[in-house]
Coordinates of N, CA and C in Angstrom, one line a residue:
M14 N 1.0 -1.0 0.0 CA 0.1 0.0 0.0 C 0.8 1.2 0.1
N15 N 0.8 2.3 -0.8 CA 1.2 3.5 -1.0 C 1.1 4.6 0.1
I16 N 1.6 5.6 0.2 CA 1.6 6.6 1.2 C -0.1 7.0 0.9
S17 N -0.2 7.4 -0.5 CA -1.7 7.9 -0.3 C -2.8 6.9 0.2
D18 N -2.7 5.8 -0.5 CA -3.6 4.7 0.2 C -3.7 4.4 1.7
Q19 N -2.6 4.5 2.3 CA -2.6 4.5 3.6 C -3.3 5.9 4.4
V20 N -2.7 6.7 3.8 CA -3.4 8.1 4.5 C -5.1 8.0 4.3
I21 N -5.4 7.6 3.1 CA -6.8 7.7 2.9 C -7.4 6.6 3.7
A22 N -6.9 5.6 4.2 CA -7.5 4.5 4.9 C -7.6 4.9 6.2
I23 N -6.5 5.5 6.8 CA -6.3 6.2 8.2 C -7.6 7.3 8.2
I24 N -7.8 8.1 7.5 CA -8.6 9.4 7.6 C -10.0 8.6 7.4
A25 N -10.4 7.7 6.4 CA -11.5 7.1 6.2 C -12.1 6.5 7.7
E26 N -11.0 5.7 8.5 CA -11.4 5.0 9.5 C -11.8 6.3 10.6
Q27 N -11.2 7.2 10.5 CA -11.4 8.3 11.7 C -12.8 8.9 11.4
A28 N -13.2 8.9 10.0 CA -14.4 9.6 9.6 C -15.6 8.6 9.6
L29 N -15.1 7.3 9.8 CA -16.1 6.1 9.7 C -16.8 6.0 8.5
L30 N -16.0 6.1 7.6 CA -16.5 6.0 6.1 C -15.6 4.9 5.4
E31 N -15.9 4.5 4.2 CA -15.1 3.4 3.3 C -14.0 4.5 2.5
P32 N -13.1 3.9 2.3 CA -11.9 4.5 1.7 C -12.1 5.2 0.3
E33 N -13.3 4.5 -0.2 CA -13.8 4.9 -1.6 C -14.5 6.3 -1.7
D34 N -15.0 6.5 -0.2 CA -15.5 7.9 0.0 C -14.6 9.1 0.2
V35 N -13.3 8.6 0.2 CA -12.6 9.8 0.8 C -11.6 10.1 -0.4
T36 N -11.4 11.3 -1.1 CA -10.8 11.4 -2.2 C -9.6 12.6 -1.7
P37 N -8.8 12.9 -2.5 CA -7.7 14.0 -2.3 C -8.1 15.2 -2.1
D38 N -9.2 15.7 -2.8 CA -9.7 17.0 -2.8 C -10.5 17.1 -1.4
S39 N -10.8 16.0 -0.7 CA -11.8 16.0 0.8 C -10.9 16.8 1.7
T40 N -11.6 17.6 2.4 CA -11.2 18.2 3.4 C -11.6 17.4 4.8
L41 N -11.0 17.4 5.8 CA -11.3 16.7 7.1 C -12.6 17.2 7.6
E42 N -13.0 18.3 7.4 CA -14.3 19.0 7.9 C -15.3 18.5 6.9
S43 N -15.0 18.3 5.7 CA -16.2 17.9 5.0 C -16.4 16.4 4.9
L44 N -15.3 15.6 5.5 CA -15.8 14.2 6.1 C -16.1 14.1 7.4
G45 N -16.6 15.2 8.1 CA -17.0 14.9 9.3 C -15.9 14.8 10.5
I46 N -14.6 15.2 10.2 CA -13.6 14.9 11.3 C -13.6 16.3 12.0
D47 N -13.9 16.1 13.3 CA -13.8 17.3 14.3 C -12.2 17.5 14.6
S48 N -12.1 18.3 15.5 CA -10.7 18.8 16.1 C -10.3 17.5 16.8
M49 N -11.0 16.8 17.8 CA -10.4 15.5 18.4 C -10.1 14.7 17.2
G50 N -10.9 14.3 16.3 CA -10.6 13.5 15.1 C -9.4 13.7 14.5
V51 N -9.1 15.0 14.3 CA -7.9 15.8 13.7 C -6.8 15.0 14.5
V52 N -6.8 15.3 15.7 CA -5.7 14.8 16.6 C -5.3 13.3 16.5
E53 N -6.5 12.6 16.7 CA -6.4 11.3 16.5 C -5.9 10.7 15.0
S54 N -6.2 11.4 14.0 CA -5.5 11.0 12.8 C -4.3 11.3 12.8
I55 N -3.8 12.4 13.0 CA -2.3 12.8 13.3 C -1.4 11.8 14.1
F56 N -2.1 11.4 15.1 CA -1.3 10.3 15.9 C -1.4 9.0 15.0
A57 N -2.5 8.5 14.5 CA -2.3 7.3 13.5 C -1.4 7.4 12.5
I58 N -1.5 8.7 11.9 CA -0.4 8.7 11.0 C 1.0 8.8 11.1
E59 N 1.2 9.3 12.4 CA 2.6 9.3 12.8 C 3.0 7.8 13.2
E60 N 2.1 7.1 13.8 CA 2.4 5.7 14.2 C 2.5 4.9 12.9
A61 N 1.6 5.0 11.8 CA 1.8 4.3 10.7 C 3.1 4.6 9.8
F62 N 3.6 5.8 9.8 CA 4.5 6.2 9.1 C 5.9 6.2 9.8
D63 N 5.9 6.1 11.2 CA 7.0 6.3 11.8 C 7.6 7.7 11.7
I64 N 6.8 8.6 11.9 CA 7.3 10.0 11.6 C 6.7 11.0 12.6
T65 N 7.1 12.1 12.9 CA 6.6 13.1 13.9 C 6.2 14.3 13.1
V66 N 4.8 14.3 13.2 CA 4.1 15.4 12.3 C 4.1 16.8 13.3
P67 N 4.8 18.0 12.5 CA 4.8 19.1 13.2 C 3.5 19.8 13.1
F68 N 2.8 19.4 14.1 CA 1.3 20.1 14.1 C 0.9 20.3 15.7
N69 N 0.4 21.6 16.0 CA 0.1 22.0 17.0 C -1.5 22.2 17.0
A70 N -1.8 21.3 17.6 CA -3.5 21.0 18.0 C -4.2 22.3 18.6
N71 N -3.4 22.9 19.4 CA -4.0 24.3 20.0 C -4.2 25.3 19.1
N72 N -3.2 25.1 18.0 CA -3.2 26.4 17.1 C -2.8 25.9 15.8
P73 N -3.7 25.1 15.0 CA -3.2 24.4 13.9 C -2.8 25.4 12.5
T74 N -3.4 26.4 12.7 CA -3.0 27.3 11.6 C -1.6 27.9 11.7
D75 N -1.0 27.7 12.7 CA 0.4 28.1 13.0 C 1.4 26.9 12.7
S76 N 0.9 25.7 12.2 CA 1.6 24.9 12.0 C 2.2 24.7 10.5
D77 N 3.4 24.0 10.5 CA 4.3 23.8 9.2 C 3.5 22.5 8.5
F78 N 2.5 22.1 9.0 CA 1.9 20.8 8.4 C 0.6 21.2 8.0
D79 N 0.2 21.3 6.6 CA -1.0 21.6 6.1 C -2.0 20.5 6.1
I80 N -3.1 20.9 7.0 CA -4.2 19.7 7.0 C -5.6 20.4 6.2
T81 N -5.5 21.3 5.2 CA -6.6 21.5 4.6 C -7.2 20.8 3.9
S82 N -6.6 19.8 3.4 CA -7.1 18.6 2.4 C -6.4 17.6 2.6
V83 N -7.2 16.2 2.2 CA -6.2 15.0 2.3 C -5.1 15.0 1.2
A84 N -5.1 15.7 0.1 CA -3.8 15.7 -0.8 C -3.0 16.3 -0.1
S85 N -3.2 17.6 0.8 CA -2.1 18.2 1.6 C -1.5 17.5 2.4
I86 N -2.2 16.8 3.2 CA -1.8 15.7 4.1 C -0.8 14.9 3.8
I87 N -1.2 14.1 2.4 CA -0.4 13.2 1.7 C 1.0 13.9 1.2
N88 N 0.9 15.1 0.8 CA 2.0 15.9 0.4 C 3.1 16.0 1.6
G89 N 2.3 16.3 2.6 CA 3.1 16.9 3.8 C 4.1 15.5 4.3
I90 N 3.3 14.3 4.5 CA 3.8 13.1 4.9 C 4.8 12.6 3.8
E91 N 4.5 12.8 2.4 CA 5.9 12.5 1.4 C 6.9 13.3 1.8
R92 N 6.7 14.5 2.1 CA 8.0 15.1 2.4 C 8.7 15.1 3.5
L93 N 7.7 14.5 4.5 CA 8.6 14.1 5.8 C 9.4 12.8 5.5
K94 N 8.9 12.0 5.1 CA 9.2 10.6 4.7 C 10.6 10.9 3.8
A95 N 10.6 11.7 2.8 CA 11.8 12.2 2.1 C 12.8 12.8 3.0
E96 N 12.6 13.6 4.0 CA 13.5 14.1 4.9 C 14.3 13.2 5.6
Q97 N 13.4 12.0 5.8 CA 13.8 11.0 7.0 C 15.1 10.1 6.0
A98 N 15.0 9.9 5.0 CA 15.8 9.2 3.8 C 17.2 9.6 4.0

């Protein structure tokens, strides 16, 4: 499973949706994921990819990690994984 598929699966699980219902253009808000769900999603992503996401749940707009869409989350994870290599 590639990064995109893994992220979609994690987000779908948090949103209680099928992965087919989550697209790169989806926002977490449009998927019904609240602020607690965002935090849980970030933790699940960190665990799945063995990375630390630079995300401040108390002030998400000040984060270096863009969570505006599923695609931006995927891009951020790909960047973090590339920096690890």
